[in-house]
PDB file of C-alpha atoms in Angstrom:
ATOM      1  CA  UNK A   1     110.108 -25.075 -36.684  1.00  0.00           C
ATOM      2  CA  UNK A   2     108.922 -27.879 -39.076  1.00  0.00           C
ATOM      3  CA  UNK A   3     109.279 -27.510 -42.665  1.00  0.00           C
ATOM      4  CA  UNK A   4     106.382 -28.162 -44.669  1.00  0.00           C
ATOM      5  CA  UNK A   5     105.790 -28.023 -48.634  1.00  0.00           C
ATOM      6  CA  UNK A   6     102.754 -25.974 -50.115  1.00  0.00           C
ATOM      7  CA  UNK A   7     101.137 -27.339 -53.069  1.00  0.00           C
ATOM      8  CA  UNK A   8      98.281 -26.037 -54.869  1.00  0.00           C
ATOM      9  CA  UNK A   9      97.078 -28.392 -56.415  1.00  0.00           C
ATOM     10  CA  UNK A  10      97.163 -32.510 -56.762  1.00  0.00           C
ATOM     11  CA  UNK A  11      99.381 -32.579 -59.938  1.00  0.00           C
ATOM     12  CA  UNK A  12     102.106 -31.194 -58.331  1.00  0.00           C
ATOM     13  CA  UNK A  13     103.156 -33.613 -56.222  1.00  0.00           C
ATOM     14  CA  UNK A  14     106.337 -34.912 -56.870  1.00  0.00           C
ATOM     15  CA  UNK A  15     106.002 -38.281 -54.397  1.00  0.00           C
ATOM     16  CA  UNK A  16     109.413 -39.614 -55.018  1.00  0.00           C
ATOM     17  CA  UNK A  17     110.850 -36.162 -53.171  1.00  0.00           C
ATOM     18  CA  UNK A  18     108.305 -36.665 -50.154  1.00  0.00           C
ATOM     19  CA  UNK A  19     110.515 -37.628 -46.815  1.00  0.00           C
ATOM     20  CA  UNK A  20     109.710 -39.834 -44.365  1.00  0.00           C
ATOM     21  CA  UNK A  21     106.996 -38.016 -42.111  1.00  0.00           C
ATOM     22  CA  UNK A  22     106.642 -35.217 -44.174  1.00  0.00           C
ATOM     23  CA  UNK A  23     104.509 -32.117 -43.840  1.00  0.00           C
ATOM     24  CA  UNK A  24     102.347 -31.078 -46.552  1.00  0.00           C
ATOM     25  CA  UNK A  25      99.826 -28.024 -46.896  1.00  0.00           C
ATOM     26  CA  UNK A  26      97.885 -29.249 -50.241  1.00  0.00           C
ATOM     27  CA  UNK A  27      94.878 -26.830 -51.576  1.00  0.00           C
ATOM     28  CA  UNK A  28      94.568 -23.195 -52.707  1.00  0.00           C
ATOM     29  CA  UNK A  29      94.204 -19.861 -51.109  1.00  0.00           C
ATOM     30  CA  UNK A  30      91.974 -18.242 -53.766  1.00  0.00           C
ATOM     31  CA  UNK A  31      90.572 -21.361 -56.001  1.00  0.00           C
ATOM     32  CA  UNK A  32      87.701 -23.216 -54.925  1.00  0.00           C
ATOM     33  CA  UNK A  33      88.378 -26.186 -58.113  1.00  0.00           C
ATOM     34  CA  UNK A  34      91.895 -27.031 -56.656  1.00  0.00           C
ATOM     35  CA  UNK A  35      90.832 -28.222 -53.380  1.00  0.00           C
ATOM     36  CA  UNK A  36      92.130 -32.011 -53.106  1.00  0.00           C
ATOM     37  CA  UNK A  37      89.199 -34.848 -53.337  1.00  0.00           C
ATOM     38  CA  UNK A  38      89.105 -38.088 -50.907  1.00  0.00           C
ATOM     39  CA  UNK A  39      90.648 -40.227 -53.102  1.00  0.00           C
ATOM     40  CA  UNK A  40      93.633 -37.666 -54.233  1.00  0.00           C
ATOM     41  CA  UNK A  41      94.480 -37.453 -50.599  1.00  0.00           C
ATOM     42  CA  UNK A  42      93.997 -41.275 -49.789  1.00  0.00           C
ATOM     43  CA  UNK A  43      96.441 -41.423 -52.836  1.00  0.00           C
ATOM     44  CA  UNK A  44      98.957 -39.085 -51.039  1.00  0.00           C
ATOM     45  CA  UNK A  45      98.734 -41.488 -47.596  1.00  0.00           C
ATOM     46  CA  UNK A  46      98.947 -44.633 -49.153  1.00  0.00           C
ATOM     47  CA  UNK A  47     102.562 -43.567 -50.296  1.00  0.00           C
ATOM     48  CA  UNK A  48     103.598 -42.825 -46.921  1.00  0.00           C
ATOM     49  CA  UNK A  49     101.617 -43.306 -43.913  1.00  0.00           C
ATOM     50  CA  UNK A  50     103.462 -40.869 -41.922  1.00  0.00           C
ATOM     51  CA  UNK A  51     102.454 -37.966 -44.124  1.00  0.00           C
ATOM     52  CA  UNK A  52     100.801 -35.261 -42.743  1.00  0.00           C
ATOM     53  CA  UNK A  53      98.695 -34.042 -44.598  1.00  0.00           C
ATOM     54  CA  UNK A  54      97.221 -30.191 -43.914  1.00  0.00           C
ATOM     55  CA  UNK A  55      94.288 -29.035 -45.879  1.00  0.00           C
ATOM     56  CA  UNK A  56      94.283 -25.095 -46.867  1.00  0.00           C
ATOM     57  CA  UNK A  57      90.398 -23.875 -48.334  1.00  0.00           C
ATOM     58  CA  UNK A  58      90.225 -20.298 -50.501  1.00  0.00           C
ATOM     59  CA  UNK A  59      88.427 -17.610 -50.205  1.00  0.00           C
ATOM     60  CA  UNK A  60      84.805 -18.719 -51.302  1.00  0.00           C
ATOM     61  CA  UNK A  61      82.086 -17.003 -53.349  1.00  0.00           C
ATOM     62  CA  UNK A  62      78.041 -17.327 -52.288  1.00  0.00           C
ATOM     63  CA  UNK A  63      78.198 -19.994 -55.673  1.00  0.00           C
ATOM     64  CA  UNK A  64      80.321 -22.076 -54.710  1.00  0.00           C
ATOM     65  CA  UNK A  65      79.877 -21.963 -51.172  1.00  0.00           C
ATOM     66  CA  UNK A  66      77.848 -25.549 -51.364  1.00  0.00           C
ATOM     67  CA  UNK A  67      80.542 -27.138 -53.187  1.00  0.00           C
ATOM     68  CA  UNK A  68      83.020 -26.384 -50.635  1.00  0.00           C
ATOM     69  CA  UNK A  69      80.887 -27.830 -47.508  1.00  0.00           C
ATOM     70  CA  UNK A  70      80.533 -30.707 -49.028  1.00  0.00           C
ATOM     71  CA  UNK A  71      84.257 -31.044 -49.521  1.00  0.00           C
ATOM     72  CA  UNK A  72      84.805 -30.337 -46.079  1.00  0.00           C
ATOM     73  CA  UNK A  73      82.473 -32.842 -45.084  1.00  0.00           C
ATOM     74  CA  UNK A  74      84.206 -35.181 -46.977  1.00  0.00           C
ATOM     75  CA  UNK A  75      87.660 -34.842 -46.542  1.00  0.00           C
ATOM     76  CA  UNK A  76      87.006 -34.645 -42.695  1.00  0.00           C
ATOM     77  CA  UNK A  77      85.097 -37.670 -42.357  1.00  0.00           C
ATOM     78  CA  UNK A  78      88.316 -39.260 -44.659  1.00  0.00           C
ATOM     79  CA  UNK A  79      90.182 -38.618 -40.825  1.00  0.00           C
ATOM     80  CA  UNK A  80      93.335 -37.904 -43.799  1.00  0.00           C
ATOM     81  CA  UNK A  81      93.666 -34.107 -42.342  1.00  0.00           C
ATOM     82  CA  UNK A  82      95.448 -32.933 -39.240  1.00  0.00           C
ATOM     83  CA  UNK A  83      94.337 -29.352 -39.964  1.00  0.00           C
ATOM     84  CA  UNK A  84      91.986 -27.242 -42.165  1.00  0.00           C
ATOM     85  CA  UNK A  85      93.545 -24.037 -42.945  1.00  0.00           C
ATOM     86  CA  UNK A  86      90.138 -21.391 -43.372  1.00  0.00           C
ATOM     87  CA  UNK A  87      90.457 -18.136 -46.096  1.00  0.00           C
ATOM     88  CA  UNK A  88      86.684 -17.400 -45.560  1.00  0.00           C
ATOM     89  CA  UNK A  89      84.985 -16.956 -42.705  1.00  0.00           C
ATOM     90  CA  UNK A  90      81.774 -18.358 -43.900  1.00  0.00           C
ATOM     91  CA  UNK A  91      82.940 -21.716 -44.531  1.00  0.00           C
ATOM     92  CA  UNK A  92      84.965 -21.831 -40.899  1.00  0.00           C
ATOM     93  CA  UNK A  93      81.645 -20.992 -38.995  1.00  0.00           C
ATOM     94  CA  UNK A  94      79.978 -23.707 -41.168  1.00  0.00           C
ATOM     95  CA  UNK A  95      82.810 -26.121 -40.296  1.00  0.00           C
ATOM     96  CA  UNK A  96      82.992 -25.027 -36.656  1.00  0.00           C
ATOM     97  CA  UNK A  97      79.642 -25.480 -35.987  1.00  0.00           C
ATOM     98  CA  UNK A  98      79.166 -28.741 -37.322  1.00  0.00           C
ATOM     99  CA  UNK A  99      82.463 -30.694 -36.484  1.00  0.00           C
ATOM    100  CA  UNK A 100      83.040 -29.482 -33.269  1.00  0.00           C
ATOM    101  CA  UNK A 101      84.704 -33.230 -32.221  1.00  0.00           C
ATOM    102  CA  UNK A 102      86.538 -34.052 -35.631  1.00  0.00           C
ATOM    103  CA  UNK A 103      89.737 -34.209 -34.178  1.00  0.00           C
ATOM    104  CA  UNK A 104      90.591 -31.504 -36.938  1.00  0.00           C
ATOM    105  CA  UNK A 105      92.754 -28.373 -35.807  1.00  0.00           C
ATOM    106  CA  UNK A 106      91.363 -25.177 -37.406  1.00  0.00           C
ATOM    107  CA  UNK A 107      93.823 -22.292 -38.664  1.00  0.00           C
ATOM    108  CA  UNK A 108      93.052 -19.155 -40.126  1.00  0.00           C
ATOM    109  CA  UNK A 109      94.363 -18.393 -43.410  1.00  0.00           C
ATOM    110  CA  UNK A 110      96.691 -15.441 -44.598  1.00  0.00           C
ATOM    111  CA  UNK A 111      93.480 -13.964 -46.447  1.00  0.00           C
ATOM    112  CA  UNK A 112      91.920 -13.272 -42.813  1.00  0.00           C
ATOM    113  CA  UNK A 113      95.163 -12.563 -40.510  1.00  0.00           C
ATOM    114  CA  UNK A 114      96.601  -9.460 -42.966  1.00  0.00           C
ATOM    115  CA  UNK A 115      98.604  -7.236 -42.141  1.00  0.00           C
ATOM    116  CA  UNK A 116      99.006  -3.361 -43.690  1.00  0.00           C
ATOM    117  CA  UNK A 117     103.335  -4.278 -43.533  1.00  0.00           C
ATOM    118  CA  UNK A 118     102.689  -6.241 -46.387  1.00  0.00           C
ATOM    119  CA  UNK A 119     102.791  -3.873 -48.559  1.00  0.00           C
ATOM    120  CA  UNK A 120     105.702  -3.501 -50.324  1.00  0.00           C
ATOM    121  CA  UNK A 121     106.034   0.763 -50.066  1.00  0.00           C
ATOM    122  CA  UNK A 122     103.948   0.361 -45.720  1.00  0.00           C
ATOM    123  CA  UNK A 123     107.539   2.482 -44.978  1.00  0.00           C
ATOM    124  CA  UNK A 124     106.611   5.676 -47.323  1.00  0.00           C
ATOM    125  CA  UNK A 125     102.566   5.236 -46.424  1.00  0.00           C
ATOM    126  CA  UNK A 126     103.559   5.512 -43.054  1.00  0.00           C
ATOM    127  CA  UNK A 127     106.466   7.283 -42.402  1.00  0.00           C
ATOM    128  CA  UNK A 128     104.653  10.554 -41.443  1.00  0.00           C
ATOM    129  CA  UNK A 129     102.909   8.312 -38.411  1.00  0.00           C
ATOM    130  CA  UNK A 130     104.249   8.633 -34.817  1.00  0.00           C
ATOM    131  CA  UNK A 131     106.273   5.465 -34.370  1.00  0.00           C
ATOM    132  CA  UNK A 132     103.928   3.681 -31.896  1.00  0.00           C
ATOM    133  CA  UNK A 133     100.812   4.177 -34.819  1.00  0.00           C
ATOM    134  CA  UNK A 134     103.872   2.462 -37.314  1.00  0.00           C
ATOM    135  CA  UNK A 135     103.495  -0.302 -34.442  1.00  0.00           C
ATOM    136  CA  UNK A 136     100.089  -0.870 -34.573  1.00  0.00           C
ATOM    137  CA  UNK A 137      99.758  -0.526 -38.332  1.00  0.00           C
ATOM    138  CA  UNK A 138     102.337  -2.857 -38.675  1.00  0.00           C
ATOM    139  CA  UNK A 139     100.903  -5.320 -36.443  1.00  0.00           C
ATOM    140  CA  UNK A 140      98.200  -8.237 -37.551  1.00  0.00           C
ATOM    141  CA  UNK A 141      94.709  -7.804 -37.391  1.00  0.00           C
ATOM    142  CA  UNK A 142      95.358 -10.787 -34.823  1.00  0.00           C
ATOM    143  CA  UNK A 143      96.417  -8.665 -32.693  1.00  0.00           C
ATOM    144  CA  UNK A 144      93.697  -8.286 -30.213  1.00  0.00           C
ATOM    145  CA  UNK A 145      93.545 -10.785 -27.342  1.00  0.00           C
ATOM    146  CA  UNK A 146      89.564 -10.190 -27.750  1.00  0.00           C
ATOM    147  CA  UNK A 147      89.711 -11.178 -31.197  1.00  0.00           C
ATOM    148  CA  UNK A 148      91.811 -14.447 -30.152  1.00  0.00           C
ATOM    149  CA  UNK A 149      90.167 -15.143 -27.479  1.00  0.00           C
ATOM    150  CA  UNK A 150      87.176 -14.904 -29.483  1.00  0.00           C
ATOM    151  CA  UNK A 151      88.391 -17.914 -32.473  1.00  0.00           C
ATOM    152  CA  UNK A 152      90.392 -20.120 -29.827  1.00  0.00           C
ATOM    153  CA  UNK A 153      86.805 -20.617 -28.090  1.00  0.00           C
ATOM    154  CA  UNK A 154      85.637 -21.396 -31.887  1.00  0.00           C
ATOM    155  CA  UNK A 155      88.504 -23.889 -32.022  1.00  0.00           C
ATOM    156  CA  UNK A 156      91.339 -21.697 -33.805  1.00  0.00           C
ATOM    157  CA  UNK A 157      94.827 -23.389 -32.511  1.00  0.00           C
ATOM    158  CA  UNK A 158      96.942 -21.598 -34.950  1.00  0.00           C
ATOM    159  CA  UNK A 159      97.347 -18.731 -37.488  1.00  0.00           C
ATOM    160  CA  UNK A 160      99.011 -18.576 -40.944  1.00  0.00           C
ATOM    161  CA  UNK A 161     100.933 -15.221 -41.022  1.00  0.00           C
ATOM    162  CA  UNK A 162     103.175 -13.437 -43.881  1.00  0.00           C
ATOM    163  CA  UNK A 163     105.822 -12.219 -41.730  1.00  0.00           C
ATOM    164  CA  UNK A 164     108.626  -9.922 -42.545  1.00  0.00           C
ATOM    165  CA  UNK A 165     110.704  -7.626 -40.485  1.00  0.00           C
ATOM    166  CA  UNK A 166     108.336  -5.103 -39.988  1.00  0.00           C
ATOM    167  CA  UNK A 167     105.918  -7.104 -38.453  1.00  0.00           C
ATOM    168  CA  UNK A 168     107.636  -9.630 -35.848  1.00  0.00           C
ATOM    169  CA  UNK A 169     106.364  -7.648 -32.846  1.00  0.00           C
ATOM    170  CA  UNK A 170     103.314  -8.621 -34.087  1.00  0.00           C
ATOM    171  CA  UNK A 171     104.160 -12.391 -34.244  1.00  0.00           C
ATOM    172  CA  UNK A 172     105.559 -12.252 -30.820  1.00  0.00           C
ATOM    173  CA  UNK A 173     102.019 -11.371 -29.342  1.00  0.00           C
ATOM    174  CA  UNK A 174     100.229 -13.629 -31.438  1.00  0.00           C
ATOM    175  CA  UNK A 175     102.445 -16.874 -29.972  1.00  0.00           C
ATOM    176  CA  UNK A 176     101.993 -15.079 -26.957  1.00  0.00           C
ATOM    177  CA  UNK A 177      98.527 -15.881 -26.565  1.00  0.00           C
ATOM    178  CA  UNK A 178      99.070 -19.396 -27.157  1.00  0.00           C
ATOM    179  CA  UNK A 179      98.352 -19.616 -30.893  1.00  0.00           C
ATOM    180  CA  UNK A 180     100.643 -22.232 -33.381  1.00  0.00           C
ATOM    181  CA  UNK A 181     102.442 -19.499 -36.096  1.00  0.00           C
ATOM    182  CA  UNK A 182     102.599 -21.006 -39.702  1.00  0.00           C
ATOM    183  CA  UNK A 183     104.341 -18.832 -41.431  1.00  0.00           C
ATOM    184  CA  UNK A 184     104.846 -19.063 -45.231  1.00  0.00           C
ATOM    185  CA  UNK A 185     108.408 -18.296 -45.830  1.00  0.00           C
ATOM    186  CA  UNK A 186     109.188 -17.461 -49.592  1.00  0.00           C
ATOM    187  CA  UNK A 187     106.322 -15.537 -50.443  1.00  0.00           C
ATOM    188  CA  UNK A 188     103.757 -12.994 -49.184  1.00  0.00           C
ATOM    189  CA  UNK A 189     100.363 -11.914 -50.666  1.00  0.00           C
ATOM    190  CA  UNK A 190      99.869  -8.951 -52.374  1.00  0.00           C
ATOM    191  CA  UNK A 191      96.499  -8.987 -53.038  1.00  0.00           C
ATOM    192  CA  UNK A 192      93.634 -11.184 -53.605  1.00  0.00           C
ATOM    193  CA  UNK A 193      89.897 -11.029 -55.769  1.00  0.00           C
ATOM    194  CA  UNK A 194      86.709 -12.874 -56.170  1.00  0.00           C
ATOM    195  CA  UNK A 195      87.400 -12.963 -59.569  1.00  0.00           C
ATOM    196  CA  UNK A 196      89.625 -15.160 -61.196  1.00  0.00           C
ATOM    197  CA  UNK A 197      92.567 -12.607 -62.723  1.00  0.00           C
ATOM    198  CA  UNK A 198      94.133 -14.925 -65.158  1.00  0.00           C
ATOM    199  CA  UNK A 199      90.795 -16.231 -66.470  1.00  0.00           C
ATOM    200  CA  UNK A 200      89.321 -12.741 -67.078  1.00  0.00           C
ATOM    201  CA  UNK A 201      92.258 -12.064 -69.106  1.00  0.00           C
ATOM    202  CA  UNK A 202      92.405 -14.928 -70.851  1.00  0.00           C
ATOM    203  CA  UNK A 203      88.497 -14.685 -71.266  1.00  0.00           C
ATOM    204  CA  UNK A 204      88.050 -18.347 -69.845  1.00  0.00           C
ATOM    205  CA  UNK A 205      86.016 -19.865 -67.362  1.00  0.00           C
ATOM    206  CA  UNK A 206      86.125 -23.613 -65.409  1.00  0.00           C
ATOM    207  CA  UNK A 207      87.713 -26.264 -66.515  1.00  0.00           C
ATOM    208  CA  UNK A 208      89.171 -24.613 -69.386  1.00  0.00           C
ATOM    209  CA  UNK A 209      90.948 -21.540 -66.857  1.00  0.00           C
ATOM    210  CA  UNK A 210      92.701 -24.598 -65.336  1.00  0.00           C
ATOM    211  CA  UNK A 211      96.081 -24.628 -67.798  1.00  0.00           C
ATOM    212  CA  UNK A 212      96.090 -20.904 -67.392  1.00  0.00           C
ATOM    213  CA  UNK A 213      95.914 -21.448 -63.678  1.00  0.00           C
ATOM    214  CA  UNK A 214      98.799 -23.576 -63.200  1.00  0.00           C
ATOM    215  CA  UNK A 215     101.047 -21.321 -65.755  1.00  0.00           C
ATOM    216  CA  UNK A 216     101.117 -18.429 -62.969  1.00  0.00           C
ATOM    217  CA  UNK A 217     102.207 -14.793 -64.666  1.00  0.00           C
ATOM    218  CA  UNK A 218     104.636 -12.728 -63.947  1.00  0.00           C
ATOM    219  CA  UNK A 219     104.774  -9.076 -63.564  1.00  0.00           C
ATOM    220  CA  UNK A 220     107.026  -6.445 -63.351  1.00  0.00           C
ATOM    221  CA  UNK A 221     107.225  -2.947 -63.431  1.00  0.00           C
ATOM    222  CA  UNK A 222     108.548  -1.325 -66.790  1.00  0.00           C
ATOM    223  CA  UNK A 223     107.344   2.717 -66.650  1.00  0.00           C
ATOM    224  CA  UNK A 224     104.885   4.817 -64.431  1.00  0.00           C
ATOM    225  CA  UNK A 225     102.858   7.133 -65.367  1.00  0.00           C
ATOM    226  CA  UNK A 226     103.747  11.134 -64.626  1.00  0.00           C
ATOM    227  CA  UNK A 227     100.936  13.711 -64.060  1.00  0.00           C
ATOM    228  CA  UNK A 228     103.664  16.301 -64.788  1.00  0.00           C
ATOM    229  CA  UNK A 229     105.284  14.506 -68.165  1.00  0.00           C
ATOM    230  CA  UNK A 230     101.431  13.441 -68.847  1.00  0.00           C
ATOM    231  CA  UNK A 231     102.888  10.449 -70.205  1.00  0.00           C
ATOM    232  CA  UNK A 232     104.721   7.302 -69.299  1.00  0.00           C
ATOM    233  CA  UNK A 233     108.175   7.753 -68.004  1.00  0.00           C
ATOM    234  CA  UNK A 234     110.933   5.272 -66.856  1.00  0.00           C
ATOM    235  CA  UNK A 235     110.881   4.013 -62.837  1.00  0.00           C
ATOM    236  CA  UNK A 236     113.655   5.675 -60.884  1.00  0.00           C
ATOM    237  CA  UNK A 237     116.534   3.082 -58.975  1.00  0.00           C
ATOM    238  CA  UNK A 238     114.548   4.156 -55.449  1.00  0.00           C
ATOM    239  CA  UNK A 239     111.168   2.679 -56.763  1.00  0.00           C
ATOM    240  CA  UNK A 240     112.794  -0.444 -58.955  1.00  0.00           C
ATOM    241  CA  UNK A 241     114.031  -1.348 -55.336  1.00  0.00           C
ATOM    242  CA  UNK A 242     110.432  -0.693 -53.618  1.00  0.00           C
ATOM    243  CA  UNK A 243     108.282  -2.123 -56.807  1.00  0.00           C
ATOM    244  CA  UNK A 244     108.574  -6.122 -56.011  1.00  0.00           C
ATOM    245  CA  UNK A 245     107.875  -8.840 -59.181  1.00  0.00           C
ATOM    246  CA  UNK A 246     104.763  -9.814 -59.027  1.00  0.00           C
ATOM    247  CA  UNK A 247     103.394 -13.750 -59.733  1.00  0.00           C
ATOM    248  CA  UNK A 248      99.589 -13.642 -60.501  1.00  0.00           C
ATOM    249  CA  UNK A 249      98.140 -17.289 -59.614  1.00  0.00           C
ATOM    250  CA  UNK A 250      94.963 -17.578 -60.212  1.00  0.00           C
ATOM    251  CA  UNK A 251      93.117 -14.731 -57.889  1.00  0.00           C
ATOM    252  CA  UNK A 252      96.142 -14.009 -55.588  1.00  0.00           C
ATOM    253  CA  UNK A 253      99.229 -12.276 -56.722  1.00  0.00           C
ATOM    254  CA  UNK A 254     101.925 -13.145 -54.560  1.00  0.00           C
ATOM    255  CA  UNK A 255     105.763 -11.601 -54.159  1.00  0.00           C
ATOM    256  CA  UNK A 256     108.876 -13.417 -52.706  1.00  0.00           C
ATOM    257  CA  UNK A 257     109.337 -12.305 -48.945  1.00  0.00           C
ATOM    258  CA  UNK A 258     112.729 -10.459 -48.694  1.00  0.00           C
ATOM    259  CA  UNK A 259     112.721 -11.580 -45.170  1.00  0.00           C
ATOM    260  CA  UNK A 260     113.324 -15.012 -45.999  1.00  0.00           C
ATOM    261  CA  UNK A 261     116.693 -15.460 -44.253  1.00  0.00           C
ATOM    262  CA  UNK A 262     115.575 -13.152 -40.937  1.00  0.00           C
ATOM    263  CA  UNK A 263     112.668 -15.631 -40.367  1.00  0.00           C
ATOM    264  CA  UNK A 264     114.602 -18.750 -40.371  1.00  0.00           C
ATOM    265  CA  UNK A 265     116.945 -17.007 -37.713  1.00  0.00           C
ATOM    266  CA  UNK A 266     113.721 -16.912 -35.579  1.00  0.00           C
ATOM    267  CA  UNK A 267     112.134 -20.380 -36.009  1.00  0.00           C
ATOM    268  CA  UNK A 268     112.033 -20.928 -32.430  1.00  0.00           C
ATOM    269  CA  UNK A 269     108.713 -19.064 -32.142  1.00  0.00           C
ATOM    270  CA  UNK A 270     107.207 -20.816 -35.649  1.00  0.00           C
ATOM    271  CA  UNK A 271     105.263 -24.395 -35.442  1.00  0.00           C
ATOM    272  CA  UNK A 272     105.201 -24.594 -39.116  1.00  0.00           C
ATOM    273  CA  UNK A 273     107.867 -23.223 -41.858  1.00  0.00           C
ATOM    274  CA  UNK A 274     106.184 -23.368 -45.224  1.00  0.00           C
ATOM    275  CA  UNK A 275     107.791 -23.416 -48.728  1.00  0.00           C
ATOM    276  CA  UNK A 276     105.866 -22.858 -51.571  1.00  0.00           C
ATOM    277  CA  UNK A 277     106.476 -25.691 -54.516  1.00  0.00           C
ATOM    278  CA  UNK A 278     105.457 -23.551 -57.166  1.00  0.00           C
ATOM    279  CA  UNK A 279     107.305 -20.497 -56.782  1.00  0.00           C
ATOM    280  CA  UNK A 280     110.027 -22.875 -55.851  1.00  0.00           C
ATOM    281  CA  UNK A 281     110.069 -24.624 -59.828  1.00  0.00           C
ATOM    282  CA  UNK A 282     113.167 -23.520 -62.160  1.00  0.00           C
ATOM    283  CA  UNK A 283     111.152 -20.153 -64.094  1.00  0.00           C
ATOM    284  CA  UNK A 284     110.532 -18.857 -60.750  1.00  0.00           C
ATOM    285  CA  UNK A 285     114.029 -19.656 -58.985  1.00  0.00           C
ATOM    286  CA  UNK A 286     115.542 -15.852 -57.453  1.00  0.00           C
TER     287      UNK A 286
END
């Protein structure tokens, strides 16, 4: 496994902490505005030619959907990138179909390889299922040789995955049929929107979200609310322990993967180890 650092945006490149031949994932899985430019990423190589640099694209709405091709067309034609990481399908069949020879290895994004173990309670939703349905629930929706079959022949050579314990089966079929594993090792998503959480509640919109933006919140849980006390009430030990913190960037709330030290046990079967920067800064330390 090769370690590689996830940045969301530009700015938060520290380039004096960059090693020699280092790995870095640079863009956003929900934001369209913090995809790198050309010259950010020329920037980034100029420090260190033996940078690798990994592009990852969000989720994309029908508005912006223009803005991002051209992006792609851009930073491809660069020849910066050694991979585009795709949350949207629309803007991977637009790239697939019209730089078929870039040299450029395609992955698909967390946002399109889910999996239902990634929710924090999966166990109690579950639990009532015969253990070969807990299997399959647990699994990827990668897991079908059809559907792999299907994106390799589109040019898909890897997958990004949020992998804990309950779903390693279904990272040992995946690298079975001859896809590269990224997995992202501190955090896993919770959930994702087309609409921007942080600037709804701040009742911004672009440029002036992008402060909020790079300020992610955190959330915990503090009561629930009781259909029997019809009222709020205090969270019992069993659900503090099931009920994760929460860190809202953007449109994707995120939670820190208590697998962390069970995946780098397994490494042997992961091309790419990734650790998230910003979760990684001092107010968001465990």
């Amino acid at each position: 496994m090769k370690t590689a650092l996830f940045f969301r945006n530009f700015n938060e490149i520290e380039f004096s902490k960059l090693e020699k031949g280092s790995c870095v994932f640079i863009g956003n899985e929900g934001c369209i505005y913090k995809l790198p430019c050309k010259d950010e990423l020329q920037q980034l190589k100029k420090s260190d030619e033996t940078i690798e640099i990994h592009l990852i694209t969000p989720l994309v709405s029908q508005t912006n959907l223009q803005l991002a091709k051209d992006r792609i067309d851009e930073l491809i034609s660069s020849k910066l990138i050694a991979s585009i990481t795709f949350n949207d399908y629309g803007l991977f069949y637009y790239t697939a179909d019209n730089h078929k020879d870039s040299g450029v290895k395609y992955y698909l994004g967390r946002l399109l390889t889910k999996s239902f173990s990634e929710c924090p309670w999966s166990d109690h939703l579950n639990r009532n299922e015969d253990e070969h349905v807990q299997k399959y629930m647990n699994g990827f929706v990668m897991n079908d040789p059809r559907k792999i079959k299907l994106f390799q022949d589109m040019g898909v050579t890897g997958v990004h995955l949020s992998v804990n314990k309950k779903n390693i089966a279904g990272l040992n079929e995946i690298s079975e049929r001859g896809l590269d594993i990224i997995v992202h090792l501190d955090t896993i998503i919770g959930a994702a929107s087309r609409i921007c959480s942080q600037a709804q509640y701040h009742d911004v919109k672009y440029p002036d979200c992008k402060e909020k933006c790079e300020q992610p919140a955190v959330l915990k849980l503090s009561r629930l609310w009781s259909l029997k006390e019809d009222g709020y009430i205090e969270p019992s030990e069993e659900v503090k322990q099931v009920v994760p913190q929460y860190i809202v960037a953007g449109n994707i709330t995120y939670y820190r993967n208590p697998d962390y030290n069970f995946l780098i046990d397994r490494s042997d079967s992961i091309k790419y180890g990734i650790v998230d920067y910003t979760f990684n800064r001092p107010q968001f330390n465990r």
